[in-house]
Coordinates of C-alpha atoms in Angstrom, one line a residue:
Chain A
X1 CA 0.0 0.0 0.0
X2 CA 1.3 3.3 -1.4
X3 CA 1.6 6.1 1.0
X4 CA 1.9 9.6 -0.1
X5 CA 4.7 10.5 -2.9
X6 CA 5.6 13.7 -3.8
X7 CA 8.0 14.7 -6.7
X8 CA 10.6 15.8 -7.4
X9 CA 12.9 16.0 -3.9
X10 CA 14.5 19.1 -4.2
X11 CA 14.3 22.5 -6.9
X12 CA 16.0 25.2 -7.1
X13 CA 14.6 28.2 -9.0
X14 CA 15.5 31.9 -9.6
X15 CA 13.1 34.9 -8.6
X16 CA 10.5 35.6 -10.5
X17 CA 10.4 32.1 -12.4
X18 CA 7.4 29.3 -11.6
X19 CA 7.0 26.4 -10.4
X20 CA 5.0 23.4 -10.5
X21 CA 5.3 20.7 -7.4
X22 CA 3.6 17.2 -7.9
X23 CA 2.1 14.7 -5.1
X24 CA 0.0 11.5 -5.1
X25 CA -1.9 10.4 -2.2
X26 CA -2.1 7.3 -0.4
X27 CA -3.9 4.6 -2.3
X28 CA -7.8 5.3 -1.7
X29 CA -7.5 8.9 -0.9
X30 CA -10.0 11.4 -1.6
X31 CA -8.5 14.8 -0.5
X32 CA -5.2 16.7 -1.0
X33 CA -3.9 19.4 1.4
X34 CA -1.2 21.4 0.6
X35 CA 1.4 22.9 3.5
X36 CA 4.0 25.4 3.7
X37 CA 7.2 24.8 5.7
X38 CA 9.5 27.7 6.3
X39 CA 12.7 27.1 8.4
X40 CA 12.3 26.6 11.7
X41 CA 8.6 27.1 11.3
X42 CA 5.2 24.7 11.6
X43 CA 3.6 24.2 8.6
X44 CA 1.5 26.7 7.1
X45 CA -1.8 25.6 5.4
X46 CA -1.8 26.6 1.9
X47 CA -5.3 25.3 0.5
X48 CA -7.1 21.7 -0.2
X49 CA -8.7 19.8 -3.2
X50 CA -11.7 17.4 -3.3
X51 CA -13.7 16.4 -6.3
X52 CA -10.9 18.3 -7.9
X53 CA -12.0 21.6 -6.9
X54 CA -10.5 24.0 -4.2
X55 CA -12.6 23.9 -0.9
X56 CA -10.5 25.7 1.7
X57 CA -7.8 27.9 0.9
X58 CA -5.1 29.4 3.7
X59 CA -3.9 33.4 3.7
X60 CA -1.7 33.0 0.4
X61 CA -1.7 34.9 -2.5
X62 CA -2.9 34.0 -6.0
X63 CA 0.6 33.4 -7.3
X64 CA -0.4 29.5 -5.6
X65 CA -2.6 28.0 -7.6
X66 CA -3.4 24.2 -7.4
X67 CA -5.2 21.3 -9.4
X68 CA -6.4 17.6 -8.5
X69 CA -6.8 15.5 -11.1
X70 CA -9.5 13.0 -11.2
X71 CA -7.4 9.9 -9.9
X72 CA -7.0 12.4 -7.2
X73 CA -3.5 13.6 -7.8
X74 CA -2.7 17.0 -7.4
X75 CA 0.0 20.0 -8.5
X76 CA 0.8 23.2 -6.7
X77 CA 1.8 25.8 -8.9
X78 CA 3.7 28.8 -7.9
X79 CA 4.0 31.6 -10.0
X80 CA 6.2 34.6 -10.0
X81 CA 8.8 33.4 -7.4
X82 CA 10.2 35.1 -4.4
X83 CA 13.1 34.4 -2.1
X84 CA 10.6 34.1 0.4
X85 CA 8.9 31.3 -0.9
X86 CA 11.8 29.1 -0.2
X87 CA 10.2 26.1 1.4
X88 CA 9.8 22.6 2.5
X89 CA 6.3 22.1 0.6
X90 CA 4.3 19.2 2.5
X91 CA 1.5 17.4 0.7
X92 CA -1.0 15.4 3.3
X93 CA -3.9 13.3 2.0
X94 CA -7.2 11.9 3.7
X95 CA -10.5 10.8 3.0
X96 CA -13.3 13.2 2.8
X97 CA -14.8 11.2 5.4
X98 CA -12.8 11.0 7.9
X99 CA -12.1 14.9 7.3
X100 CA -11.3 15.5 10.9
X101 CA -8.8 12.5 11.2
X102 CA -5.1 12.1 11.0
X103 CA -3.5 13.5 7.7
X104 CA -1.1 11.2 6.1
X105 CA 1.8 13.3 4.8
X106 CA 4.5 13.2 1.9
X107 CA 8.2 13.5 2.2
X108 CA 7.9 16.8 1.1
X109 CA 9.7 19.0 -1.9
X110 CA 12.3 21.5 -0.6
X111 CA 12.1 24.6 -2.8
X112 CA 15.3 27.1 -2.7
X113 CA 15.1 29.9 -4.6
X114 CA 17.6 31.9 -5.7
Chain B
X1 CA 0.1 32.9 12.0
X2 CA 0.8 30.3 14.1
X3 CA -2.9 28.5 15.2
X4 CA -0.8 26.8 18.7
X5 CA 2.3 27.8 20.4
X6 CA 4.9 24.9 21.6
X7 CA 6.3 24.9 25.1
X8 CA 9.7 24.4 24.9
X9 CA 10.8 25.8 21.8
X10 CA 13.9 23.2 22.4
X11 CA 14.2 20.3 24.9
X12 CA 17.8 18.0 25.3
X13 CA 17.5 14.9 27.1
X14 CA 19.1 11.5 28.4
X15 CA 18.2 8.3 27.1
X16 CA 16.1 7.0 29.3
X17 CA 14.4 9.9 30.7
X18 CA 10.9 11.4 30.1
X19 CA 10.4 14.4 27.5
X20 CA 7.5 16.9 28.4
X21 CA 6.2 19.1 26.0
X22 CA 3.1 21.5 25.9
X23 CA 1.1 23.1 23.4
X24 CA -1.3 26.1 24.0
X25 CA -4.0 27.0 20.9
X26 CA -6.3 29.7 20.2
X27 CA -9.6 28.8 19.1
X28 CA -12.3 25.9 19.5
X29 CA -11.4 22.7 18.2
X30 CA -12.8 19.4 17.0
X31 CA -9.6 17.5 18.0
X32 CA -5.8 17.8 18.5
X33 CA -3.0 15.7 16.9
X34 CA 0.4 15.4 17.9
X35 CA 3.0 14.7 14.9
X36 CA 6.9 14.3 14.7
X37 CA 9.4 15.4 11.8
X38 CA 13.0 14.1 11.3
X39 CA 15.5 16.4 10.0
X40 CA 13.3 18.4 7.9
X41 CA 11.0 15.7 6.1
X42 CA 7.6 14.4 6.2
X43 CA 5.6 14.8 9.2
X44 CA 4.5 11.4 11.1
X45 CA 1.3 11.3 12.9
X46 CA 1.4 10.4 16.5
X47 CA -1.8 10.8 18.1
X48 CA -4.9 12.6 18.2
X49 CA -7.5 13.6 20.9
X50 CA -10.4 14.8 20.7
X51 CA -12.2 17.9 22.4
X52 CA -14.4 15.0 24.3
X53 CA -11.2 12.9 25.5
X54 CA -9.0 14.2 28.5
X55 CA -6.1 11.4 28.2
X56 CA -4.8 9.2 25.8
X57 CA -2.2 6.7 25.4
X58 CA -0.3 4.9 22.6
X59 CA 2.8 3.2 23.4
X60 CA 5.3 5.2 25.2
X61 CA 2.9 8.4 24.4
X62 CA 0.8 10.0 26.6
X63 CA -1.0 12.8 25.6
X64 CA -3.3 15.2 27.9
X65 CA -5.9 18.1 26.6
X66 CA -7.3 20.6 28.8
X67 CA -10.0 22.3 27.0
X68 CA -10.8 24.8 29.6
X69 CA -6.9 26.3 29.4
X70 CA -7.2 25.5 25.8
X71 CA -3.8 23.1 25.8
X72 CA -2.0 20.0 25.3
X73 CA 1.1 18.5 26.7
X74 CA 2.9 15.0 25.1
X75 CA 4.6 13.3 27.4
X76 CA 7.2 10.6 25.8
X77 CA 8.4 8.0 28.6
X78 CA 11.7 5.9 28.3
X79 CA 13.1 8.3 25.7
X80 CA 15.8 6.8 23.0
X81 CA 17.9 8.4 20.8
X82 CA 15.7 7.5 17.8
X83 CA 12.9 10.1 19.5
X84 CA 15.0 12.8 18.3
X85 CA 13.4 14.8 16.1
X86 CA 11.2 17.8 16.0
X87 CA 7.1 17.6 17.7
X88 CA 4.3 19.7 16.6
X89 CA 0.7 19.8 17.3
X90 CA -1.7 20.8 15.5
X91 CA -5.7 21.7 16.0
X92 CA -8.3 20.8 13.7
X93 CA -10.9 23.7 14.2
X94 CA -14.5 23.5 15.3
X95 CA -15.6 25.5 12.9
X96 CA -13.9 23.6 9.8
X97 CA -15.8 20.9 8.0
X98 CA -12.7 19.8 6.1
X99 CA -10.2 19.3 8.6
X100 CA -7.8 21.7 7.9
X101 CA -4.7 21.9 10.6
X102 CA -3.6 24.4 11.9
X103 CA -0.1 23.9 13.4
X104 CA 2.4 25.0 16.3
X105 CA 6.4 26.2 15.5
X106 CA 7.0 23.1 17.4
X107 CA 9.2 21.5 20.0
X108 CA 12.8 20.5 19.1
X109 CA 14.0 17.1 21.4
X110 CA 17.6 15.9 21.0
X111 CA 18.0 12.4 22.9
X112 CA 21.9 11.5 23.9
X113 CA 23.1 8.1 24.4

């Protein structure tokens, strides 16, 4: 049984370029959250995708965008880079179900940018 | 911004000994989870309690929730060396159907031999 995968590892990007960061959820998972991970820091809730639309989405500006894909996959695009987005980007999938339950998280991609 | 703040922002410890961290949070919740992170990867879940549950237990993990104070504290007994890593709990919101969490700056343990 397949837990989370996220793809690639690592990036590194200039400012001002995009980016597009992949994850697949653990077999027979519904719902993909995405989380950003600044140095130091907890997690920060970027937004979340079921039925591939967006349901809940976190204080972050339009430059992240996101899409789930009907075998529930899902990409986080970031557009327009700063140095500030420099991240560990966390993918965590559930069931829509069991909303309130324990996430199941990725390995994670670690964005630098330059 | 942070949803919960972590109580001690670092801890070092013997193997062997008990590790003792708290979390405080904000808002209502539905439950709280506990999760651990090594060395910058993906984050592990622990444990969860909910807002109707006072104690719980899993293993070497005991985890309390004091709804009235609005906190948390994990204790890990027996510590090893492989417990080192960093702790963070996190609150699932009463007021969110989907579950999304909200999570502390977490609590840094380094277990010695």
């Amino acid at each position: 049984d397949a837990g989370v995968t996220q793809s690639p590892t690592h990036l590194i990007k200039t400012r001002g370029q995009q980016v597009t960061l992949r994850c697949s959820p653990k077999s027979g998972h519904d719902t993909v959250s995405w989380y950003q991970q600044a140095l130091g820091q907890g997690p920060q809730f970027i937004f979340q995708y079921y039925e591939e639309e967006e349901r809940q989405r976190g204080n972050f500006p339009d430059r992240f965008s996101g899409h789930q894909f009907p075998n529930y996959s899902s990409e986080l695009n970031v557009n327009a880079l700063l140095l500030g987005d420099s991240a560990l980007y966390l993918c965590a999938s559930s069931l829509r179900e069991s909303s309130g339950g324990r996430k199941y998280f990725g390995p994670g991609t670690r964005l630098t940018v330059l | 911004s942070q949803q919960g703040e972590e109580d001690p922002q670092a801890l070092s410890i013997q193997e062997g000994e008990n590790a003792t961290m708290n979390c405080s949070y904000k808002t209502s919740i539905n439950n709280l989870q506990w999760y651990r992170q090594n060395s910058g990867r993906g984050l592990v879940h622990l444990i969860l309690i909910r807002s109707n549950e006072r104690e719980k237990h899993s293993g070497r993990l005991r985890v309390t929730l004091d709804t009235s104070k609005k906190s948390s504290s994990l204790l890990i007994t027996a510590s090893r060396a492989a417990d080192t890593a960093s702790y963070f709990c996190a609150t699932d919101p009463s007021t969110d159907s989907w579950g999304k969490l909200q999570f502390g700056a977490g609590t840094q343990v380094v277990v010695t031999p």
